[in-house]
Amino acid sequence: WTGMKLNKVDEKVFQTLKAEGKELTLQELTEKTCEPSKKVFKSLKKFFEHEIIVTKARKYSLTGKDPKAAKEEEPEPEV
């Protein structure tokens, strides 16, 4: 198995959260990454589903889990 596939926006969001070392709002992440909030939110959703980030009161922070080590969900086999 391989880790998560990170696109350019995912990388920016992850690196920004890592560099800041604190909780950031969607607005703050949008400003710091210079990416549209829609794309930033999509990355946050992906990270949340893989337990890379946690959210508290609409602020996002890293869990310490490496996204490249996170397992991609295997699609259910067709029966």
PDB file of N, CA, C and O in Angstrom:
ATOM      1  N   TRP A   1       0.832  -1.190   0.000  1.00  0.00           N
ATOM      2  CA  TRP A   1       0.000   0.000   0.000  1.00  0.00           C
ATOM      3  C   TRP A   1       0.868   1.242   0.000  1.00  0.00           C
ATOM      4  O   TRP A   1       2.008   1.213   0.426  1.00  0.00           O
ATOM      5  N   THR A   2       0.316   2.322  -0.482  1.00  0.00           N
ATOM      6  CA  THR A   2       1.054   3.580  -0.523  1.00  0.00           C
ATOM      7  C   THR A   2       0.318   4.615   0.312  1.00  0.00           C
ATOM      8  O   THR A   2      -0.824   4.416   0.705  1.00  0.00           O
ATOM      9  N   GLY A   3       0.988   5.720   0.586  1.00  0.00           N
ATOM     10  CA  GLY A   3       0.383   6.793   1.371  1.00  0.00           C
ATOM     11  C   GLY A   3      -0.646   7.563   0.560  1.00  0.00           C
ATOM     12  O   GLY A   3      -0.926   7.237  -0.584  1.00  0.00           O
ATOM     13  N   MET A   4      -1.196   8.586   1.193  1.00  0.00           N
ATOM     14  CA  MET A   4      -2.162   9.447   0.515  1.00  0.00           C
ATOM     15  C   MET A   4      -1.509  10.132  -0.670  1.00  0.00           C
ATOM     16  O   MET A   4      -0.339  10.459  -0.633  1.00  0.00           O
ATOM     17  N   LYS A   5      -2.299  10.369  -1.692  1.00  0.00           N
ATOM     18  CA  LYS A   5      -1.809  11.152  -2.818  1.00  0.00           C
ATOM     19  C   LYS A   5      -2.100  12.615  -2.485  1.00  0.00           C
ATOM     20  O   LYS A   5      -3.244  12.994  -2.294  1.00  0.00           O
ATOM     21  N   LEU A   6      -1.043  13.417  -2.402  1.00  0.00           N
ATOM     22  CA  LEU A   6      -1.210  14.827  -2.073  1.00  0.00           C
ATOM     23  C   LEU A   6      -1.079  15.674  -3.327  1.00  0.00           C
ATOM     24  O   LEU A   6      -0.113  15.535  -4.064  1.00  0.00           O
ATOM     25  N   ASN A   7      -2.067  16.538  -3.536  1.00  0.00           N
ATOM     26  CA  ASN A   7      -1.932  17.471  -4.648  1.00  0.00           C
ATOM     27  C   ASN A   7      -1.216  18.730  -4.128  1.00  0.00           C
ATOM     28  O   ASN A   7      -0.848  18.809  -2.956  1.00  0.00           O
ATOM     29  N   LYS A   8      -1.033  19.705  -4.996  1.00  0.00           N
ATOM     30  CA  LYS A   8      -0.307  20.926  -4.658  1.00  0.00           C
ATOM     31  C   LYS A   8      -0.948  21.656  -3.469  1.00  0.00           C
ATOM     32  O   LYS A   8      -0.255  22.120  -2.566  1.00  0.00           O
ATOM     33  N   VAL A   9      -2.262  21.745  -3.469  1.00  0.00           N
ATOM     34  CA  VAL A   9      -2.972  22.451  -2.398  1.00  0.00           C
ATOM     35  C   VAL A   9      -2.845  21.674  -1.082  1.00  0.00           C
ATOM     36  O   VAL A   9      -2.592  22.269  -0.029  1.00  0.00           O
ATOM     37  N   ASP A  10      -2.981  20.337  -1.147  1.00  0.00           N
ATOM     38  CA  ASP A  10      -2.814  19.508   0.051  1.00  0.00           C
ATOM     39  C   ASP A  10      -1.453  19.775   0.690  1.00  0.00           C
ATOM     40  O   ASP A  10      -1.345  19.951   1.903  1.00  0.00           O
ATOM     41  N   GLU A  11      -0.416  19.784  -0.148  1.00  0.00           N
ATOM     42  CA  GLU A  11       0.953  20.022   0.336  1.00  0.00           C
ATOM     43  C   GLU A  11       1.054  21.372   1.034  1.00  0.00           C
ATOM     44  O   GLU A  11       1.620  21.471   2.114  1.00  0.00           O
ATOM     45  N   LYS A  12       0.500  22.413   0.394  1.00  0.00           N
ATOM     46  CA  LYS A  12       0.556  23.768   0.963  1.00  0.00           C
ATOM     47  C   LYS A  12      -0.161  23.821   2.305  1.00  0.00           C
ATOM     48  O   LYS A  12       0.341  24.408   3.259  1.00  0.00           O
ATOM     49  N   VAL A  13      -1.347  23.229   2.372  1.00  0.00           N
ATOM     50  CA  VAL A  13      -2.140  23.244   3.610  1.00  0.00           C
ATOM     51  C   VAL A  13      -1.387  22.510   4.716  1.00  0.00           C
ATOM     52  O   VAL A  13      -1.249  23.016   5.836  1.00  0.00           O
ATOM     53  N   PHE A  14      -0.860  21.329   4.395  1.00  0.00           N
ATOM     54  CA  PHE A  14      -0.127  20.539   5.384  1.00  0.00           C
ATOM     55  C   PHE A  14       1.102  21.299   5.884  1.00  0.00           C
ATOM     56  O   PHE A  14       1.337  21.410   7.087  1.00  0.00           O
ATOM     57  N   GLN A  15       1.892  21.837   4.955  1.00  0.00           N
ATOM     58  CA  GLN A  15       3.113  22.560   5.327  1.00  0.00           C
ATOM     59  C   GLN A  15       2.797  23.814   6.149  1.00  0.00           C
ATOM     60  O   GLN A  15       3.536  24.141   7.081  1.00  0.00           O
ATOM     61  N   THR A  16       1.702  24.490   5.819  1.00  0.00           N
ATOM     62  CA  THR A  16       1.310  25.687   6.563  1.00  0.00           C
ATOM     63  C   THR A  16       0.929  25.321   7.992  1.00  0.00           C
ATOM     64  O   THR A  16       1.386  25.959   8.942  1.00  0.00           O
ATOM     65  N   LEU A  17       0.118  24.286   8.154  1.00  0.00           N
ATOM     66  CA  LEU A  17      -0.266  23.846   9.499  1.00  0.00           C
ATOM     67  C   LEU A  17       0.965  23.411  10.295  1.00  0.00           C
ATOM     68  O   LEU A  17       1.096  23.728  11.474  1.00  0.00           O
ATOM     69  N   LYS A  18       1.866  22.712   9.620  1.00  0.00           N
ATOM     70  CA  LYS A  18       3.080  22.226  10.278  1.00  0.00           C
ATOM     71  C   LYS A  18       3.959  23.409  10.714  1.00  0.00           C
ATOM     72  O   LYS A  18       4.447  23.445  11.844  1.00  0.00           O
ATOM     73  N   ALA A  19       4.137  24.366   9.820  1.00  0.00           N
ATOM     74  CA  ALA A  19       4.985  25.524  10.100  1.00  0.00           C
ATOM     75  C   ALA A  19       4.412  26.397  11.213  1.00  0.00           C
ATOM     76  O   ALA A  19       5.144  26.884  12.077  1.00  0.00           O
ATOM     77  N   GLU A  20       3.100  26.587  11.205  1.00  0.00           N
ATOM     78  CA  GLU A  20       2.461  27.428  12.214  1.00  0.00           C
ATOM     79  C   GLU A  20       2.459  26.759  13.588  1.00  0.00           C
ATOM     80  O   GLU A  20       2.536  27.420  14.604  1.00  0.00           O
ATOM     81  N   GLY A  21       2.291  25.440  13.581  1.00  0.00           N
ATOM     82  CA  GLY A  21       2.305  24.699  14.841  1.00  0.00           C
ATOM     83  C   GLY A  21       1.171  25.039  15.790  1.00  0.00           C
ATOM     84  O   GLY A  21       1.293  24.875  16.997  1.00  0.00           O
ATOM     85  N   LYS A  22       0.084  25.554  15.246  1.00  0.00           N
ATOM     86  CA  LYS A  22      -1.076  25.894  16.075  1.00  0.00           C
ATOM     87  C   LYS A  22      -2.346  25.718  15.253  1.00  0.00           C
ATOM     88  O   LYS A  22      -2.288  25.466  14.058  1.00  0.00           O
ATOM     89  N   GLU A  23      -3.485  25.868  15.919  1.00  0.00           N
ATOM     90  CA  GLU A  23      -4.768  25.757  15.219  1.00  0.00           C
ATOM     91  C   GLU A  23      -4.966  26.963  14.313  1.00  0.00           C
ATOM     92  O   GLU A  23      -4.659  28.085  14.688  1.00  0.00           O
ATOM     93  N   LEU A  24      -5.480  26.698  13.115  1.00  0.00           N
ATOM     94  CA  LEU A  24      -5.774  27.768  12.158  1.00  0.00           C
ATOM     95  C   LEU A  24      -7.192  27.600  11.634  1.00  0.00           C
ATOM     96  O   LEU A  24      -7.672  26.479  11.495  1.00  0.00           O
ATOM     97  N   THR A  25      -7.828  28.713  11.320  1.00  0.00           N
ATOM     98  CA  THR A  25      -9.165  28.661  10.737  1.00  0.00           C
ATOM     99  C   THR A  25      -9.033  28.486   9.227  1.00  0.00           C
ATOM    100  O   THR A  25      -7.944  28.669   8.658  1.00  0.00           O
ATOM    101  N   LEU A  26     -10.142  28.164   8.583  1.00  0.00           N
ATOM    102  CA  LEU A  26     -10.167  28.045   7.127  1.00  0.00           C
ATOM    103  C   LEU A  26      -9.715  29.364   6.494  1.00  0.00           C
ATOM    104  O   LEU A  26      -8.918  29.379   5.566  1.00  0.00           O
ATOM    105  N   GLN A  27     -10.196  30.465   7.033  1.00  0.00           N
ATOM    106  CA  GLN A  27      -9.837  31.799   6.524  1.00  0.00           C
ATOM    107  C   GLN A  27      -8.324  32.029   6.608  1.00  0.00           C
ATOM    108  O   GLN A  27      -7.694  32.490   5.654  1.00  0.00           O
ATOM    109  N   GLU A  28      -7.734  31.690   7.758  1.00  0.00           N
ATOM    110  CA  GLU A  28      -6.286  31.869   7.933  1.00  0.00           C
ATOM    111  C   GLU A  28      -5.503  30.995   6.951  1.00  0.00           C
ATOM    112  O   GLU A  28      -4.525  31.449   6.353  1.00  0.00           O
ATOM    113  N   LEU A  29      -5.956  29.757   6.779  1.00  0.00           N
ATOM    114  CA  LEU A  29      -5.284  28.850   5.845  1.00  0.00           C
ATOM    115  C   LEU A  29      -5.402  29.346   4.407  1.00  0.00           C
ATOM    116  O   LEU A  29      -4.456  29.255   3.629  1.00  0.00           O
ATOM    117  N   THR A  30      -6.570  29.883   4.074  1.00  0.00           N
ATOM    118  CA  THR A  30      -6.794  30.427   2.732  1.00  0.00           C
ATOM    119  C   THR A  30      -5.827  31.583   2.468  1.00  0.00           C
ATOM    120  O   THR A  30      -5.203  31.650   1.412  1.00  0.00           O
ATOM    121  N   GLU A  31      -5.676  32.469   3.451  1.00  0.00           N
ATOM    122  CA  GLU A  31      -4.774  33.615   3.307  1.00  0.00           C
ATOM    123  C   GLU A  31      -3.316  33.177   3.228  1.00  0.00           C
ATOM    124  O   GLU A  31      -2.556  33.669   2.398  1.00  0.00           O
ATOM    125  N   LYS A  32      -2.923  32.245   4.081  1.00  0.00           N
ATOM    126  CA  LYS A  32      -1.518  31.829   4.136  1.00  0.00           C
ATOM    127  C   LYS A  32      -1.094  30.988   2.930  1.00  0.00           C
ATOM    128  O   LYS A  32       0.062  31.020   2.539  1.00  0.00           O
ATOM    129  N   THR A  33      -2.017  30.215   2.364  1.00  0.00           N
ATOM    130  CA  THR A  33      -1.668  29.379   1.212  1.00  0.00           C
ATOM    131  C   THR A  33      -1.919  30.084  -0.116  1.00  0.00           C
ATOM    132  O   THR A  33      -1.463  29.612  -1.154  1.00  0.00           O
ATOM    133  N   CYS A  34      -2.658  31.183  -0.090  1.00  0.00           N
ATOM    134  CA  CYS A  34      -3.042  31.921  -1.305  1.00  0.00           C
ATOM    135  C   CYS A  34      -3.823  31.026  -2.267  1.00  0.00           C
ATOM    136  O   CYS A  34      -3.696  31.136  -3.486  1.00  0.00           O
ATOM    137  N   GLU A  35      -4.594  30.112  -1.714  1.00  0.00           N
ATOM    138  CA  GLU A  35      -5.428  29.217  -2.512  1.00  0.00           C
ATOM    139  C   GLU A  35      -6.902  29.521  -2.212  1.00  0.00           C
ATOM    140  O   GLU A  35      -7.221  30.002  -1.128  1.00  0.00           O
ATOM    141  N   PRO A  36      -7.806  29.218  -3.160  1.00  0.00           N
ATOM    142  CA  PRO A  36      -9.234  29.452  -2.922  1.00  0.00           C
ATOM    143  C   PRO A  36      -9.742  28.611  -1.745  1.00  0.00           C
ATOM    144  O   PRO A  36      -9.297  27.464  -1.563  1.00  0.00           O
ATOM    145  N   SER A  37     -10.647  29.171  -0.959  1.00  0.00           N
ATOM    146  CA  SER A  37     -11.148  28.472   0.230  1.00  0.00           C
ATOM    147  C   SER A  37     -11.785  27.128  -0.127  1.00  0.00           C
ATOM    148  O   SER A  37     -11.700  26.174   0.646  1.00  0.00           O
ATOM    149  N   LYS A  38     -12.391  27.038  -1.300  1.00  0.00           N
ATOM    150  CA  LYS A  38     -13.013  25.786  -1.732  1.00  0.00           C
ATOM    151  C   LYS A  38     -11.968  24.660  -1.813  1.00  0.00           C
ATOM    152  O   LYS A  38     -12.202  23.546  -1.361  1.00  0.00           O
ATOM    153  N   LYS A  39     -10.801  24.976  -2.397  1.00  0.00           N
ATOM    154  CA  LYS A  39      -9.729  23.982  -2.528  1.00  0.00           C
ATOM    155  C   LYS A  39      -9.117  23.653  -1.172  1.00  0.00           C
ATOM    156  O   LYS A  39      -8.805  22.500  -0.892  1.00  0.00           O
ATOM    157  N   VAL A  40      -8.934  24.679  -0.340  1.00  0.00           N
ATOM    158  CA  VAL A  40      -8.365  24.472   0.999  1.00  0.00           C
ATOM    159  C   VAL A  40      -9.303  23.582   1.809  1.00  0.00           C
ATOM    160  O   VAL A  40      -8.869  22.639   2.468  1.00  0.00           O
ATOM    161  N   PHE A  41     -10.604  23.844   1.725  1.00  0.00           N
ATOM    162  CA  PHE A  41     -11.578  23.045   2.473  1.00  0.00           C
ATOM    163  C   PHE A  41     -11.548  21.591   2.005  1.00  0.00           C
ATOM    164  O   PHE A  41     -11.645  20.672   2.815  1.00  0.00           O
ATOM    165  N   LYS A  42     -11.405  21.378   0.714  1.00  0.00           N
ATOM    166  CA  LYS A  42     -11.341  20.026   0.157  1.00  0.00           C
ATOM    167  C   LYS A  42     -10.141  19.274   0.742  1.00  0.00           C
ATOM    168  O   LYS A  42     -10.241  18.102   1.094  1.00  0.00           O
ATOM    169  N   SER A  43      -9.006  19.959   0.837  1.00  0.00           N
ATOM    170  CA  SER A  43      -7.806  19.360   1.429  1.00  0.00           C
ATOM    171  C   SER A  43      -8.039  19.040   2.901  1.00  0.00           C
ATOM    172  O   SER A  43      -7.679  17.959   3.371  1.00  0.00           O
ATOM    173  N   LEU A  44      -8.654  19.974   3.628  1.00  0.00           N
ATOM    174  CA  LEU A  44      -8.937  19.755   5.045  1.00  0.00           C
ATOM    175  C   LEU A  44      -9.841  18.547   5.236  1.00  0.00           C
ATOM    176  O   LEU A  44      -9.629  17.726   6.126  1.00  0.00           O
ATOM    177  N   LYS A  45     -10.845  18.428   4.369  1.00  0.00           N
ATOM    178  CA  LYS A  45     -11.776  17.295   4.442  1.00  0.00           C
ATOM    179  C   LYS A  45     -11.020  15.976   4.242  1.00  0.00           C
ATOM    180  O   LYS A  45     -11.218  15.013   4.985  1.00  0.00           O
ATOM    181  N   LYS A  46     -10.144  15.952   3.239  1.00  0.00           N
ATOM    182  CA  LYS A  46      -9.345  14.757   2.953  1.00  0.00           C
ATOM    183  C   LYS A  46      -8.465  14.409   4.164  1.00  0.00           C
ATOM    184  O   LYS A  46      -8.413  13.267   4.585  1.00  0.00           O
ATOM    185  N   PHE A  47      -7.790  15.420   4.729  1.00  0.00           N
ATOM    186  CA  PHE A  47      -6.934  15.189   5.898  1.00  0.00           C
ATOM    187  C   PHE A  47      -7.745  14.707   7.094  1.00  0.00           C
ATOM    188  O   PHE A  47      -7.307  13.832   7.835  1.00  0.00           O
ATOM    189  N   PHE A  48      -8.926  15.272   7.291  1.00  0.00           N
ATOM    190  CA  PHE A  48      -9.775  14.880   8.414  1.00  0.00           C
ATOM    191  C   PHE A  48     -10.195  13.417   8.286  1.00  0.00           C
ATOM    192  O   PHE A  48     -10.140  12.664   9.255  1.00  0.00           O
ATOM    193  N   GLU A  49     -10.582  13.020   7.080  1.00  0.00           N
ATOM    194  CA  GLU A  49     -11.002  11.634   6.833  1.00  0.00           C
ATOM    195  C   GLU A  49      -9.873  10.640   7.095  1.00  0.00           C
ATOM    196  O   GLU A  49     -10.118   9.504   7.456  1.00  0.00           O
ATOM    197  N   HIS A  50      -8.619  11.066   6.912  1.00  0.00           N
ATOM    198  CA  HIS A  50      -7.465  10.194   7.144  1.00  0.00           C
ATOM    199  C   HIS A  50      -6.829  10.441   8.518  1.00  0.00           C
ATOM    200  O   HIS A  50      -5.726   9.972   8.782  1.00  0.00           O
ATOM    201  N   GLU A  51      -7.526  11.222   9.356  1.00  0.00           N
ATOM    202  CA  GLU A  51      -7.074  11.522  10.721  1.00  0.00           C
ATOM    203  C   GLU A  51      -5.711  12.214  10.763  1.00  0.00           C
ATOM    204  O   GLU A  51      -4.922  12.012  11.669  1.00  0.00           O
ATOM    205  N   ILE A  52      -5.444  13.050   9.748  1.00  0.00           N
ATOM    206  CA  ILE A  52      -4.202  13.829   9.707  1.00  0.00           C
ATOM    207  C   ILE A  52      -4.387  15.113  10.509  1.00  0.00           C
ATOM    208  O   ILE A  52      -3.440  15.653  11.065  1.00  0.00           O
ATOM    209  N   ILE A  53      -5.633  15.606  10.538  1.00  0.00           N
ATOM    210  CA  ILE A  53      -5.930  16.826  11.308  1.00  0.00           C
ATOM    211  C   ILE A  53      -7.096  16.563  12.247  1.00  0.00           C
ATOM    212  O   ILE A  53      -7.851  15.608  12.072  1.00  0.00           O
ATOM    213  N   VAL A  54      -7.201  17.428  13.240  1.00  0.00           N
ATOM    214  CA  VAL A  54      -8.367  17.437  14.119  1.00  0.00           C
ATOM    215  C   VAL A  54      -8.977  18.824  14.017  1.00  0.00           C
ATOM    216  O   VAL A  54      -8.293  19.790  13.693  1.00  0.00           O
ATOM    217  N   THR A  55     -10.247  18.910  14.293  1.00  0.00           N
ATOM    218  CA  THR A  55     -10.920  20.201  14.249  1.00  0.00           C
ATOM    219  C   THR A  55     -11.599  20.463  15.579  1.00  0.00           C
ATOM    220  O   THR A  55     -12.173  19.563  16.183  1.00  0.00           O
ATOM    221  N   LYS A  56     -11.464  21.708  16.038  1.00  0.00           N
ATOM    222  CA  LYS A  56     -12.094  22.108  17.291  1.00  0.00           C
ATOM    223  C   LYS A  56     -12.571  23.543  17.116  1.00  0.00           C
ATOM    224  O   LYS A  56     -11.757  24.422  16.826  1.00  0.00           O
ATOM    225  N   ALA A  57     -13.850  23.755  17.266  1.00  0.00           N
ATOM    226  CA  ALA A  57     -14.441  25.094  17.111  1.00  0.00           C
ATOM    227  C   ALA A  57     -14.017  25.744  15.784  1.00  0.00           C
ATOM    228  O   ALA A  57     -13.618  26.899  15.744  1.00  0.00           O
ATOM    229  N   ARG A  58     -14.094  24.961  14.720  1.00  0.00           N
ATOM    230  CA  ARG A  58     -13.764  25.418  13.357  1.00  0.00           C
ATOM    231  C   ARG A  58     -12.316  25.842  13.184  1.00  0.00           C
ATOM    232  O   ARG A  58     -11.993  26.644  12.314  1.00  0.00           O
ATOM    233  N   LYS A  59     -11.454  25.324  14.037  1.00  0.00           N
ATOM    234  CA  LYS A  59     -10.018  25.541  13.870  1.00  0.00           C
ATOM    235  C   LYS A  59      -9.393  24.183  13.626  1.00  0.00           C
ATOM    236  O   LYS A  59      -9.797  23.188  14.211  1.00  0.00           O
ATOM    237  N   TYR A  60      -8.418  24.153  12.767  1.00  0.00           N
ATOM    238  CA  TYR A  60      -7.816  22.891  12.347  1.00  0.00           C
ATOM    239  C   TYR A  60      -6.370  22.807  12.803  1.00  0.00           C
ATOM    240  O   TYR A  60      -5.642  23.786  12.751  1.00  0.00           O
ATOM    241  N   SER A  61      -5.974  21.616  13.249  1.00  0.00           N
ATOM    242  CA  SER A  61      -4.577  21.396  13.630  1.00  0.00           C
ATOM    243  C   SER A  61      -4.185  19.967  13.284  1.00  0.00           C
ATOM    244  O   SER A  61      -5.036  19.093  13.138  1.00  0.00           O
ATOM    245  N   LEU A  62      -2.879  19.746  13.173  1.00  0.00           N
ATOM    246  CA  LEU A  62      -2.363  18.429  12.806  1.00  0.00           C
ATOM    247  C   LEU A  62      -2.433  17.464  13.987  1.00  0.00           C
ATOM    248  O   LEU A  62      -2.290  17.867  15.133  1.00  0.00           O
ATOM    249  N   THR A  63      -2.608  16.189  13.683  1.00  0.00           N
ATOM    250  CA  THR A  63      -2.612  15.155  14.726  1.00  0.00           C
ATOM    251  C   THR A  63      -1.208  14.608  14.936  1.00  0.00           C
ATOM    252  O   THR A  63      -0.948  13.920  15.911  1.00  0.00           O
ATOM    253  N   GLY A  64      -0.314  14.904  14.005  1.00  0.00           N
ATOM    254  CA  GLY A  64       1.033  14.360  14.088  1.00  0.00           C
ATOM    255  C   GLY A  64       1.215  13.162  13.175  1.00  0.00           C
ATOM    256  O   GLY A  64       2.306  12.647  13.008  1.00  0.00           O
ATOM    257  N   LYS A  65       0.122  12.723  12.571  1.00  0.00           N
ATOM    258  CA  LYS A  65       0.171  11.594  11.644  1.00  0.00           C
ATOM    259  C   LYS A  65       0.690  12.089  10.287  1.00  0.00           C
ATOM    260  O   LYS A  65       0.302  13.156   9.827  1.00  0.00           O
ATOM    261  N   ASP A  66       1.566  11.313   9.668  1.00  0.00           N
ATOM    262  CA  ASP A  66       2.144  11.685   8.380  1.00  0.00           C
ATOM    263  C   ASP A  66       1.197  11.316   7.244  1.00  0.00           C
ATOM    264  O   ASP A  66       0.836  10.153   7.111  1.00  0.00           O
ATOM    265  N   PRO A  67       0.784  12.289   6.415  1.00  0.00           N
ATOM    266  CA  PRO A  67      -0.152  11.968   5.336  1.00  0.00           C
ATOM    267  C   PRO A  67       0.420  10.975   4.331  1.00  0.00           C
ATOM    268  O   PRO A  67      -0.312  10.214   3.719  1.00  0.00           O
ATOM    269  N   LYS A  68       1.729  10.958   4.158  1.00  0.00           N
ATOM    270  CA  LYS A  68       2.325  10.029   3.196  1.00  0.00           C
ATOM    271  C   LYS A  68       2.286   8.597   3.722  1.00  0.00           C
ATOM    272  O   LYS A  68       2.415   7.649   2.975  1.00  0.00           O
ATOM    273  N   ALA A  69       2.080   8.452   5.036  1.00  0.00           N
ATOM    274  CA  ALA A  69       1.994   7.115   5.631  1.00  0.00           C
ATOM    275  C   ALA A  69       0.541   6.675   5.802  1.00  0.00           C
ATOM    276  O   ALA A  69       0.268   5.521   6.095  1.00  0.00           O
ATOM    277  N   ALA A  70      -0.397   7.613   5.623  1.00  0.00           N
ATOM    278  CA  ALA A  70      -1.819   7.289   5.777  1.00  0.00           C
ATOM    279  C   ALA A  70      -2.265   6.383   4.644  1.00  0.00           C
ATOM    280  O   ALA A  70      -1.933   6.606   3.482  1.00  0.00           O
ATOM    281  N   LYS A  71      -3.003   5.366   4.990  1.00  0.00           N
ATOM    282  CA  LYS A  71      -3.446   4.394   3.992  1.00  0.00           C
ATOM    283  C   LYS A  71      -4.612   4.946   3.186  1.00  0.00           C
ATOM    284  O   LYS A  71      -5.561   5.467   3.744  1.00  0.00           O
ATOM    285  N   GLU A  72      -4.500   4.820   1.873  1.00  0.00           N
ATOM    286  CA  GLU A  72      -5.616   5.197   0.997  1.00  0.00           C
ATOM    287  C   GLU A  72      -6.715   4.170   1.216  1.00  0.00           C
ATOM    288  O   GLU A  72      -6.446   2.972   1.364  1.00  0.00           O
ATOM    289  N   GLU A  73      -7.935   4.633   1.239  1.00  0.00           N
ATOM    290  CA  GLU A  73      -9.059   3.696   1.385  1.00  0.00           C
ATOM    291  C   GLU A  73      -9.188   2.857   0.135  1.00  0.00           C
ATOM    292  O   GLU A  73      -9.211   3.380  -0.980  1.00  0.00           O
ATOM    293  N   GLU A  74      -9.228   1.578   0.323  1.00  0.00           N
ATOM    294  CA  GLU A  74      -9.394   0.667  -0.807  1.00  0.00           C
ATOM    295  C   GLU A  74     -10.872   0.640  -1.205  1.00  0.00           C
ATOM    296  O   GLU A  74     -11.734   0.498  -0.339  1.00  0.00           O
ATOM    297  N   PRO A  75     -11.176   0.770  -2.482  1.00  0.00           N
ATOM    298  CA  PRO A  75     -12.578   0.668  -2.889  1.00  0.00           C
ATOM    299  C   PRO A  75     -13.086  -0.746  -2.638  1.00  0.00           C
ATOM    300  O   PRO A  75     -12.340  -1.715  -2.766  1.00  0.00           O
ATOM    301  N   GLU A  76     -14.329  -0.846  -2.242  1.00  0.00           N
ATOM    302  CA  GLU A  76     -14.926  -2.161  -2.009  1.00  0.00           C
ATOM    303  C   GLU A  76     -14.965  -2.942  -3.311  1.00  0.00           C
ATOM    304  O   GLU A  76     -15.350  -2.387  -4.350  1.00  0.00           O
ATOM    305  N   PRO A  77     -14.564  -4.211  -3.301  1.00  0.00           N
ATOM    306  CA  PRO A  77     -14.620  -4.992  -4.544  1.00  0.00           C
ATOM    307  C   PRO A  77     -16.054  -5.224  -5.004  1.00  0.00           C
ATOM    308  O   PRO A  77     -16.943  -5.403  -4.175  1.00  0.00           O
ATOM    309  N   GLU A  78     -16.240  -5.166  -6.302  1.00  0.00           N
ATOM    310  CA  GLU A  78     -17.561  -5.417  -6.871  1.00  0.00           C
ATOM    311  C   GLU A  78     -17.865  -6.916  -6.729  1.00  0.00           C
ATOM    312  O   GLU A  78     -17.000  -7.737  -6.963  1.00  0.00           O
ATOM    313  N   VAL A  79     -19.089  -7.221  -6.329  1.00  0.00           N
ATOM    314  CA  VAL A  79     -19.460  -8.644  -6.165  1.00  0.00           C
ATOM    315  C   VAL A  79     -20.396  -9.050  -7.281  1.00  0.00           C
ATOM    316  O   VAL A  79     -21.248  -8.327  -7.675  1.00  0.00           O
TER     317      VAL A  79
END
